[in-house]
XYZ file of C-alpha atoms in Angstrom:
692
model
C 0.135 -0.187 -0.272
C 1.215 3.457 -0.618
C 1.766 3.925 3.108
C 3.871 0.890 3.647
C 1.088 -1.440 4.964
C 0.423 -4.656 4.218
C -3.101 -5.509 2.494
C -4.522 -9.364 2.528
C -7.364 -10.663 1.017
C -8.470 -14.028 1.836
C -11.596 -16.156 0.730
C -12.703 -19.326 2.550
C -12.782 -21.954 0.288
C -13.941 -25.289 2.218
C -14.436 -26.211 6.043
C -11.682 -28.379 7.469
C -10.850 -29.697 11.057
C -7.366 -29.283 12.404
C -5.837 -32.642 13.443
C -3.228 -31.390 14.701
C -0.992 -28.048 15.517
C 2.490 -28.137 13.867
C 3.600 -24.758 14.099
C 3.263 -20.622 15.320
C 6.236 -19.200 13.476
C 6.753 -17.625 11.267
C 3.177 -18.952 10.355
C 0.540 -21.164 11.580
C 0.619 -24.390 10.209
C -1.355 -27.306 10.997
C -2.569 -30.950 9.943
C -6.128 -30.814 8.473
C -8.723 -33.029 6.996
C -11.145 -31.239 4.306
C -15.052 -31.578 5.406
C -17.047 -31.815 2.390
C -20.691 -30.377 2.403
C -23.012 -32.944 1.718
C -26.237 -31.244 0.566
C -29.830 -32.984 0.664
C -32.246 -33.282 -1.810
C -33.565 -30.233 -3.203
C -37.184 -31.357 -1.553
C -39.989 -28.770 -0.943
C -39.147 -28.241 2.483
C -35.456 -27.607 1.910
C -36.210 -25.403 -1.213
C -38.285 -23.177 1.025
C -36.133 -23.182 3.739
C -32.816 -21.844 1.395
C -35.213 -19.329 -0.247
C -36.149 -18.141 3.289
C -32.706 -17.709 4.051
C -32.126 -15.808 0.988
C -35.106 -13.444 1.322
C -34.034 -12.480 5.083
C -30.590 -11.768 4.381
C -31.930 -9.672 1.683
C -34.472 -7.592 4.210
C -31.830 -7.206 6.467
C -29.510 -5.672 3.777
C -32.611 -3.143 2.544
C -32.978 -2.616 6.149
C -29.904 -1.831 6.913
C -28.450 1.851 6.509
C -24.792 0.490 6.183
C -25.029 -2.064 3.492
C -23.885 -1.111 -0.012
C -26.816 -1.689 -2.650
C -24.218 -3.867 -4.928
C -24.495 -6.494 -1.972
C -27.623 -7.427 -2.847
C -26.868 -8.377 -5.952
C -24.054 -10.318 -5.211
C -26.604 -12.165 -3.165
C -28.644 -12.865 -5.991
C -25.987 -14.188 -8.232
C -24.764 -16.884 -5.820
C -26.180 -20.374 -6.957
C -23.851 -22.716 -4.516
C -25.847 -23.167 -1.620
C -23.319 -24.239 0.667
C -21.323 -20.611 -0.314
C -24.807 -19.047 0.167
C -24.665 -20.257 4.057
C -20.925 -19.401 4.321
C -21.449 -15.909 3.138
C -24.415 -15.040 5.073
C -23.011 -16.526 7.857
C -19.882 -14.407 7.586
C -21.299 -11.326 7.551
C -24.047 -11.564 10.005
C -23.766 -9.019 12.969
C -23.772 -11.684 15.728
C -21.172 -13.613 18.357
C -18.121 -15.166 16.772
C -18.777 -18.060 18.856
C -22.401 -18.659 16.985
C -20.529 -18.342 13.666
C -18.363 -21.241 15.014
C -20.615 -23.205 15.857
C -21.966 -23.194 12.341
C -18.638 -23.913 11.008
C -18.499 -27.118 13.202
C -21.935 -28.143 12.359
C -21.396 -30.968 10.025
C -25.535 -31.716 9.102
C -26.142 -29.087 6.541
C -29.775 -28.838 7.390
C -29.392 -28.355 10.970
C -26.655 -25.574 9.784
C -29.341 -23.842 8.036
C -32.153 -24.192 10.439
C -29.233 -22.660 12.673
C -28.629 -19.827 10.246
C -32.276 -18.778 10.417
C -32.500 -18.406 13.530
C -29.246 -16.141 13.850
C -31.001 -14.274 10.628
C -34.393 -14.263 12.487
C -32.688 -12.454 15.609
C -30.424 -10.213 13.081
C -33.857 -8.824 11.337
C -35.502 -8.082 14.620
C -32.487 -6.063 15.394
C -32.067 -4.228 12.585
C -35.983 -3.576 12.905
C -35.899 -2.399 16.681
C -32.648 -0.126 15.368
C -34.393 1.465 12.574
C -37.868 2.130 14.457
C -35.484 3.882 17.337
C -33.767 5.854 14.634
C -36.928 7.153 13.165
C -38.399 7.972 16.223
C -35.494 9.920 17.267
C -35.494 11.824 13.885
C -38.981 12.331 14.351
C -38.370 14.251 17.468
C -35.588 15.858 16.011
C -37.851 17.394 12.834
C -40.163 18.459 15.521
C -37.654 20.203 17.652
C -36.521 21.670 14.446
C -40.009 22.439 12.756
C -40.934 24.454 16.297
C -37.652 26.266 16.697
C -38.216 27.104 12.775
C -42.203 28.530 13.142
C -40.751 30.177 16.359
C -38.196 32.681 14.505
C -41.139 33.064 12.033
C -43.443 34.127 14.480
C -40.827 36.407 15.829
C -40.382 37.738 12.853
C -44.153 38.607 12.230
C -43.961 40.548 15.433
C -40.887 42.267 14.780
C -43.013 42.940 10.805
C -46.014 44.192 12.842
C -43.859 47.125 14.574
C -44.603 45.409 18.247
C -41.949 44.097 20.417
C -42.088 40.665 21.545
C -43.918 39.887 25.234
C -40.930 36.968 25.982
C -38.861 40.134 28.556
C -42.330 40.953 29.915
C -43.531 36.878 30.304
C -40.491 36.140 31.923
C -40.225 38.894 34.354
C -43.506 37.786 35.272
C -42.233 34.403 36.079
C -39.185 35.450 37.748
C -41.081 37.383 39.945
C -43.817 34.325 40.752
C -40.607 32.690 41.636
C -40.876 31.940 45.668
C -44.362 33.348 45.516
C -46.549 32.632 48.512
C -50.237 32.000 47.279
C -52.923 29.565 47.495
C -53.407 26.875 44.789
C -56.202 28.380 42.981
C -54.067 32.022 42.511
C -51.312 29.962 41.149
C -53.565 28.026 38.593
C -54.562 31.071 37.290
C -51.134 32.541 37.314
C -50.401 29.676 35.268
C -53.039 29.824 32.855
C -52.540 33.706 32.653
C -49.320 33.065 31.487
C -49.886 30.636 28.800
C -52.871 33.008 27.366
C -49.929 35.875 27.741
C -47.210 33.773 25.219
C -50.053 33.266 22.733
C -50.761 36.989 22.414
C -49.501 40.114 20.775
C -48.744 43.227 23.117
C -50.717 45.167 20.545
C -53.643 43.180 20.808
C -56.283 44.961 23.082
C -57.054 42.536 25.735
C -53.076 41.984 26.018
C -53.204 44.717 28.729
C -56.253 43.506 30.531
C -54.567 39.628 30.780
C -51.569 41.161 32.050
C -52.597 43.718 34.543
C -54.239 40.614 35.926
C -51.868 38.636 36.294
C -49.618 41.464 37.743
C -52.165 42.093 40.605
C -51.999 38.355 41.533
C -48.131 38.940 41.789
C -48.345 42.101 43.869
C -51.266 40.692 46.184
C -50.067 40.041 49.484
C -51.233 35.988 49.820
C -50.071 34.982 52.884
C -47.916 37.704 53.695
C -48.296 38.765 57.536
C -46.470 41.012 59.870
C -45.855 39.996 62.913
C -47.806 41.165 65.794
C -46.098 42.840 68.912
C -47.074 41.399 71.889
C -45.707 43.461 74.760
C -49.108 44.621 76.271
C -46.676 47.183 78.256
C -45.430 48.414 75.693
C -48.507 49.023 73.236
C -50.345 50.271 76.078
C -47.199 53.095 76.396
C -48.081 53.871 72.497
C -51.692 54.031 72.819
C -51.082 56.640 75.665
C -47.983 58.546 73.658
C -50.787 59.561 70.927
C -54.079 59.844 72.313
C -55.542 61.050 75.725
C -57.910 59.379 77.619
C -60.291 56.847 75.299
C -59.626 53.913 78.037
C -62.172 52.115 77.143
C -61.080 51.595 72.980
C -57.490 51.259 74.626
C -58.499 48.294 76.610
C -60.248 46.797 73.916
C -57.398 46.510 71.625
C -55.128 45.621 74.495
C -57.958 42.537 75.539
C -57.435 41.447 71.634
C -53.552 41.559 72.133
C -53.665 39.414 74.998
C -56.020 36.922 73.766
C -53.703 36.767 70.400
C -50.577 36.046 72.422
C -52.468 33.708 74.370
C -53.610 31.325 71.820
C -51.524 32.332 69.182
C -54.406 32.763 66.143
C -57.672 34.352 66.468
C -60.339 35.691 64.537
C -59.982 39.338 64.313
C -62.971 41.781 66.103
C -64.817 43.986 63.788
C -64.778 47.498 66.356
C -66.793 50.413 65.098
C -65.889 53.737 67.128
C -69.217 56.076 67.247
C -68.425 59.784 68.252
C -68.595 63.243 67.148
C -65.918 64.735 64.923
C -62.677 65.905 65.790
C -62.336 63.350 68.681
C -59.376 61.217 67.132
C -61.208 58.071 66.068
C -59.585 57.806 62.404
C -56.140 58.984 64.291
C -56.491 56.799 66.800
C -56.562 53.727 63.732
C -53.201 54.565 63.247
C -51.947 54.719 66.611
C -53.461 51.140 67.302
C -51.351 50.133 63.885
C -48.397 51.097 65.453
C -49.536 49.550 68.767
C -49.620 46.330 67.709
C -46.810 46.359 64.782
C -49.364 45.913 61.905
C -49.694 48.269 58.557
C -52.308 51.147 58.326
C -54.630 51.473 55.651
C -57.461 53.635 55.978
C -60.491 53.773 53.065
C -62.956 56.638 53.211
C -66.605 55.488 52.747
C -68.291 58.809 52.615
C -70.663 59.526 49.659
C -69.390 55.992 48.556
C -72.940 54.882 46.056
C -71.497 52.643 44.027
C -71.270 48.754 45.048
C -68.517 48.170 42.859
C -66.013 49.467 44.556
C -65.784 47.727 47.035
C -66.072 44.504 45.347
C -64.200 45.318 41.492
C -65.628 45.960 38.256
C -65.721 42.462 36.104
C -62.609 42.449 33.639
C -64.481 42.561 30.420
C -65.655 45.897 31.117
C -63.316 49.197 30.004
C -61.054 50.396 32.112
C -62.342 47.708 35.024
C -60.020 47.646 38.372
C -60.127 45.825 41.567
C -62.063 46.994 44.057
C -60.816 49.350 46.910
C -60.266 46.705 49.726
C -58.215 44.549 46.926
C -56.319 47.498 46.144
C -55.249 48.860 49.792
C -54.134 45.593 50.945
C -52.312 45.284 47.216
C -50.956 48.829 48.142
C -49.542 47.902 51.903
C -48.007 44.465 50.767
C -49.981 42.505 54.130
C -52.483 40.559 54.387
C -53.009 41.592 58.265
C -53.210 45.317 58.343
C -55.346 47.624 60.545
C -57.865 48.616 58.431
C -59.854 51.941 58.705
C -63.271 52.088 57.184
C -63.681 56.002 57.878
C -67.149 57.633 57.704
C -69.506 53.956 57.825
C -72.418 55.757 58.470
C -72.273 57.992 55.305
C -72.497 55.451 52.585
C -75.138 55.926 49.480
C -77.147 53.734 47.791
C -78.252 54.390 44.102
C -79.468 52.256 41.210
C -75.609 51.171 40.813
C -76.196 48.970 44.183
C -75.776 48.993 47.708
C -72.548 49.564 49.235
C -73.729 48.548 52.814
C -74.783 45.250 51.549
C -71.432 44.427 49.877
C -69.889 45.431 53.735
C -71.904 42.727 55.388
C -69.491 40.362 53.691
C -66.332 41.662 54.353
C -67.175 42.944 57.866
C -68.745 39.358 58.647
C -65.995 37.235 60.298
C -67.524 34.465 59.662
C -67.409 34.893 56.059
C -64.487 37.491 55.301
C -61.957 34.182 54.793
C -63.593 33.801 51.297
C -64.263 37.363 49.986
C -64.983 37.351 46.157
C -63.387 40.286 44.477
C -65.142 40.274 40.697
C -61.894 41.691 39.027
C -59.566 39.261 40.553
C -62.248 36.319 40.195
C -60.583 34.343 43.208
C -61.817 34.312 46.898
C -59.220 36.324 49.264
C -59.222 35.811 52.893
C -59.903 38.801 54.774
C -60.275 37.043 58.082
C -56.913 38.166 59.809
C -57.224 42.313 58.658
C -58.220 44.063 62.351
C -61.316 46.250 60.825
C -61.797 49.175 62.320
C -64.942 51.520 61.618
C -65.810 55.131 62.548
C -69.173 56.670 62.149
C -70.821 59.970 63.939
C -74.113 58.870 64.381
C -75.149 55.025 64.749
C -78.834 55.552 63.613
C -77.444 56.510 60.467
C -76.143 52.897 59.694
C -77.813 49.904 58.045
C -79.327 47.671 60.761
C -77.957 44.230 59.128
C -74.333 46.138 59.247
C -74.770 47.402 62.516
C -75.490 44.048 63.531
C -71.692 42.971 62.821
C -69.850 45.754 64.460
C -68.642 45.782 67.822
C -69.748 49.349 69.015
C -67.442 51.672 71.111
C -69.062 54.763 71.820
C -66.208 57.701 71.847
C -68.002 60.956 74.047
C -66.594 64.002 73.823
C -63.666 66.128 75.624
C -64.057 67.894 78.945
C -62.477 70.890 78.947
C -59.598 69.514 81.173
C -58.868 66.739 78.813
C -58.566 69.256 76.173
C -56.050 71.450 78.335
C -53.857 68.114 78.663
C -54.447 67.587 74.673
C -53.554 70.704 73.957
C -50.363 70.886 75.822
C -48.966 67.254 74.914
C -50.029 67.115 71.152
C -51.616 70.198 69.669
C -49.391 72.721 70.885
C -46.302 70.976 70.228
C -47.333 70.071 66.644
C -48.407 73.303 65.776
C -44.709 74.778 66.731
C -43.051 72.280 64.509
C -45.616 73.014 61.687
C -44.846 77.004 61.940
C -41.065 76.552 62.381
C -40.924 77.361 65.988
C -39.456 74.599 67.321
C -36.484 76.367 68.490
C -38.387 78.956 70.235
C -39.688 78.625 74.196
C -43.499 79.492 73.734
C -45.270 79.257 77.638
C -49.121 78.754 77.456
C -50.808 78.502 80.870
C -53.623 76.012 81.638
C -55.639 79.335 81.902
C -55.169 80.616 78.745
C -55.617 77.295 77.285
C -59.329 77.161 78.898
C -60.085 80.784 77.398
C -59.499 79.434 73.885
C -61.280 76.398 74.909
C -64.423 77.794 76.416
C -64.754 81.038 74.612
C -63.263 80.856 71.144
C -64.618 76.870 70.343
C -67.719 75.026 70.898
C -67.139 71.462 69.909
C -66.983 67.888 71.682
C -63.470 67.344 69.624
C -60.167 69.475 69.390
C -60.331 70.398 65.532
C -61.491 73.783 65.809
C -59.308 74.387 69.078
C -56.087 73.354 67.048
C -56.863 75.846 64.282
C -57.315 78.516 67.227
C -54.015 77.432 68.124
C -52.341 77.493 64.671
C -54.062 81.089 64.422
C -51.984 81.985 67.395
C -48.652 80.442 66.069
C -48.556 82.243 63.030
C -49.047 85.579 65.109
C -45.929 84.430 66.873
C -44.154 83.374 63.612
C -44.702 86.324 62.245
C -42.940 88.470 65.503
C -40.214 85.949 65.329
C -39.507 86.685 61.598
C -39.476 90.104 61.985
C -37.666 90.495 65.267
C -34.246 88.179 65.279
C -33.675 88.907 68.698
C -36.679 87.260 70.049
C -36.243 83.869 71.506
C -39.422 82.767 74.014
C -42.802 84.057 73.992
C -45.482 83.993 76.640
C -49.193 83.577 75.199
C -51.616 85.333 77.698
C -55.444 86.302 77.523
C -54.252 89.830 75.769
C -52.599 87.938 72.869
C -55.408 85.634 72.618
C -58.023 88.212 72.191
C -55.050 91.033 69.856
C -54.673 87.592 67.476
C -58.509 86.271 67.350
C -60.830 89.117 68.418
C -63.458 89.008 71.204
C -64.857 85.942 72.348
C -67.355 84.060 70.327
C -69.232 82.056 72.925
C -70.435 83.428 76.376
C -72.180 82.104 78.832
C -74.209 85.253 79.187
C -77.578 84.387 77.508
C -77.589 81.095 80.362
C -76.907 82.904 83.321
C -79.853 85.996 83.046
C -82.837 84.914 84.847
C -85.303 83.550 82.322
C -89.033 84.637 82.296
C -91.912 82.222 82.977
C -92.301 79.759 79.994
C -88.742 79.295 79.204
C -86.422 76.091 80.395
C -83.193 74.767 79.437
C -82.859 71.696 77.551
C -79.770 69.433 76.865
C -79.504 68.183 73.274
C -77.365 65.994 71.635
C -76.129 66.523 68.023
C -73.222 64.512 66.316
C -70.886 66.904 67.105
C -71.606 66.763 70.853
C -73.544 68.175 73.547
C -75.846 71.179 72.841
C -77.876 73.952 75.102
C -81.366 73.986 74.044
C -83.854 76.706 75.091
C -87.865 75.991 74.937
C -89.723 78.679 74.913
C -93.284 78.853 76.045
C -96.067 82.126 74.842
C -99.914 81.828 75.479
C -102.386 83.905 73.494
C -105.651 84.344 73.436
C -107.417 81.394 70.941
C -109.725 78.216 71.259
C -106.819 75.733 72.872
C -104.510 75.581 69.546
C -100.985 73.848 70.040
C -98.386 75.837 67.483
C -94.837 74.303 67.102
C -91.790 76.446 65.601
C -88.046 75.676 65.641
C -87.675 73.109 62.927
C -88.494 70.341 64.951
C -88.970 66.915 63.968
C -91.619 64.786 64.323
C -90.475 63.238 67.795
C -90.021 66.155 69.164
C -93.199 67.445 68.066
C -95.069 64.006 69.653
C -93.243 64.981 73.203
C -95.151 68.162 72.830
C -98.170 66.902 72.456
C -97.879 63.968 75.055
C -96.633 67.265 77.513
C -99.549 68.845 76.644
C -101.871 66.061 77.197
C -100.585 64.831 80.686
C -101.115 68.459 82.035
C -104.807 68.301 80.575
C -105.317 65.145 82.120
C -103.729 66.316 85.404
C -105.381 69.869 85.983
C -106.386 69.114 89.497
C -102.875 68.080 90.412
C -101.310 71.082 88.906
C -104.002 73.429 90.249
C -104.651 74.618 86.423
C -108.312 75.549 85.642
C -109.375 73.181 82.645
C -111.507 75.680 80.959
C -107.887 77.248 80.488
C -107.151 74.726 77.507
C -110.647 76.251 75.529
C -109.601 79.852 75.709
C -105.488 80.010 75.154
C -103.297 79.315 72.448
C -100.047 77.499 73.192
C -97.285 78.130 71.172
C -94.001 76.337 71.875
C -90.698 77.551 70.013
C -87.282 76.439 69.909
C -84.614 78.657 69.074
C -81.907 78.707 66.127
C -85.007 77.766 63.663
C -82.435 77.088 60.985
C -81.266 74.072 62.669
C -83.002 70.763 62.686
C -83.871 69.390 65.932
C -85.523 66.026 66.818
C -85.477 63.267 69.767
C -87.427 62.387 72.761
C -85.082 63.992 75.461
C -86.690 67.510 75.330
C -89.858 65.639 76.689
C -89.769 67.122 80.453
C -88.035 69.823 79.094
C -91.504 71.168 76.941
C -93.849 69.779 79.683
C -91.908 72.017 82.138
C -91.549 75.250 80.245
C -95.607 74.567 79.534
C -96.399 74.440 83.002
C -93.982 77.503 83.979
C -95.892 79.310 81.258
C -99.529 78.605 82.322
C -98.368 78.719 86.325
C -96.405 81.897 85.576
C -93.824 80.293 87.645
C -90.316 80.822 86.718
C -87.976 78.096 86.081
C -84.861 78.040 88.540
C -81.400 79.877 87.305
C -78.682 77.434 86.026
C -81.011 74.575 86.141
C -80.738 72.258 83.030
C -82.595 69.177 82.343
C -82.587 66.064 79.796
C -85.240 63.350 79.626
C -88.423 61.505 78.040
C -91.929 61.581 79.346
C -94.591 59.442 79.024
C -98.526 59.681 79.289
C -98.396 58.307 82.873
C -95.848 60.835 83.750
C -92.977 59.062 83.886
C -89.545 60.186 83.389
C -87.536 57.750 80.517
C -83.549 57.713 80.008
C -82.063 59.182 76.822
C -78.897 59.044 75.259
C -75.171 60.911 75.144
C -75.641 61.703 78.813
C -71.303 62.433 79.049
C -71.991 65.109 75.917
C -74.696 66.584 77.453
C -73.571 67.175 80.766
C -69.876 68.614 79.480
C -71.890 71.005 77.161
C -73.912 72.207 80.610
C -70.612 72.132 82.102
C -69.248 74.570 79.804
C -72.216 76.692 79.709
C -71.756 77.365 83.708
C -75.175 75.510 84.761
C -75.008 74.575 88.114
C -78.298 71.863 88.528
C -78.982 69.269 86.191
C -82.079 66.885 86.364
C -81.775 63.547 84.959
C -83.570 60.169 84.617
C -82.690 58.000 87.408
C -81.742 55.572 85.264
C -79.115 57.566 83.824
C -77.070 57.719 87.065
C -74.663 54.974 85.905
C -73.741 57.075 82.857
C -72.955 60.039 85.167
C -71.043 57.527 87.578
C -68.637 56.705 84.404
C -67.434 60.462 84.030
C -64.441 61.161 85.473
C -65.637 63.503 88.751
C -62.699 66.226 88.213
C -64.782 66.903 84.685
C -68.581 67.592 86.806
C -66.921 69.277 89.570
C -69.325 72.114 90.681
C -72.535 70.126 88.794
C -75.464 69.020 91.412
C -77.260 66.236 89.648
C -80.616 65.374 90.667
C -82.240 61.946 89.645
C -86.014 61.689 89.018
C -88.592 58.709 88.024
C -91.752 60.933 87.610
C -92.626 64.047 86.175
C -94.208 65.567 89.585
C -90.196 65.312 91.010
C -89.089 67.465 88.218
C -91.408 69.928 88.916
C -90.945 70.151 92.179
C -86.997 70.524 91.437
C -87.525 72.742 88.515
C -89.996 75.483 89.548
C -89.645 78.325 91.911
C -92.277 78.434 94.907
């Protein structure tokens, strides 16, 4: 060969048997005996066997990829049956021992049968190999086809002018790694991703699907903040932020204590009822700080559309999740303190009743599976601490009110407002007006003057505005004179800045003529003094009521008159008086609507005072409902009414005996100087109220 190697071609001619081995070197040499093949007669069976051998050999050659086509031609041209067997056996892909066994078999028929067996095995091996090869080739072809189609799809998207959404999809999938969520949310995310992958960014529904998936990822499905179980620390935080309000603070600490002992519990649904400006909403934020939770606030005032709470369906243009889900998405916590502000001011119209949607949200037995129309999944709200605020309990839907744990918040006494001003309002306004570095002295009497003469409220909002006015004046003086580093706020400065006092008690301190009595009323802004005026004129027994009175007050006046007419003998009144005279009852401040049963005893006292010409004792106020039998019934808002009487300079107050328990709850220091009379019947009221 050109490369110096030697190639030897060998061809087997006959079978032989080695008798003895003669040498190994320099070549093999042995004594052999040639073995001739004895070919049997070509009967039908043997001929069929040879034909089968030839046919199977051709099948193997045809199905083998490594056998050249010429081999089949050679096979067809072999006529010597013995050579045919040796040729086929030598090219079989089988073990050498099996080939040797064929050579050593003297019976030609038996050797042909063994060859057929080996051919059958070889044919099966070749067919299996081809099957595996075809399957592998098919999978490779499919991968190549998919790759080709994806490349074409990418090219089409590029031609349409839009960017591929692959980056956005991968970003969403990356955000989903390690996400804690429910199985339903995970399944919806997977379906959304599959849908997004099939869509082009320019299609109308693309943004809808993307925004929904984005919401699923942003929501805190099982993400909770750890509660602070230090009761003493929580109490200190609440006390530092808000003065008084012991009932609410105790309720929150009780909840925290149970949570600490039990480890898990359904959050209560609290509702703070009280006048404006007393700190209901800000107390919610303080509670969140005290127990270590996040804070979120949602104002319900003026809300008319139920979809604002439950969300809009995704099919609508501009659809959004409800405000509950939006708030949780923003705060990134499944157990925040959630303030539902102004729950008593929810509206309703043709778009639905939001109060009905709140029934599910605020029910501890149902809110673990709150359904949002946009989210299209149930969300667990049971760990959220919902706190509702309202000014009036009567304006809350009864079914909704039944789900709330009501905590009444009364207005502040003057002494409480002084402490709140010193600890919170004055420092806050100093900082707000850049006066932190200045020493500002405001004494308690000056603060009391601000409270009693320039404000008339249960809360402290107006007081804060008056303090802000004083601070602005001080800031102007500090800016004009750089040598000033301290200020003292006195009564003269207050009048210089705020003008003459807006409110005085002169009206209540003056002696009143017969027919005038002072009552106590409760409004959503707190307690108020209420004059009841009665005049008598000649007539035929008519009763006129003026002063923008509601139906309940009108009925109270009719009840009082009916009682008087039925007891003229006891009251020493001429029965004919009512046939010849008209009564006119008026309640001043006619522009302000008034209603309620608590003016009943005041109206009756004023009527009897006018008829008998006996004046009502000065500096005396009263409140209570009356019946036709002359009984005095308890009324609400006692603390606010008493504080209003205290502000007005009253000395004595007449109350129903059953309201004594409400007086006991008031700090004795706040009602010092007031004398209380507790009555059960109208006779006792008249004995206490009318002068001799």
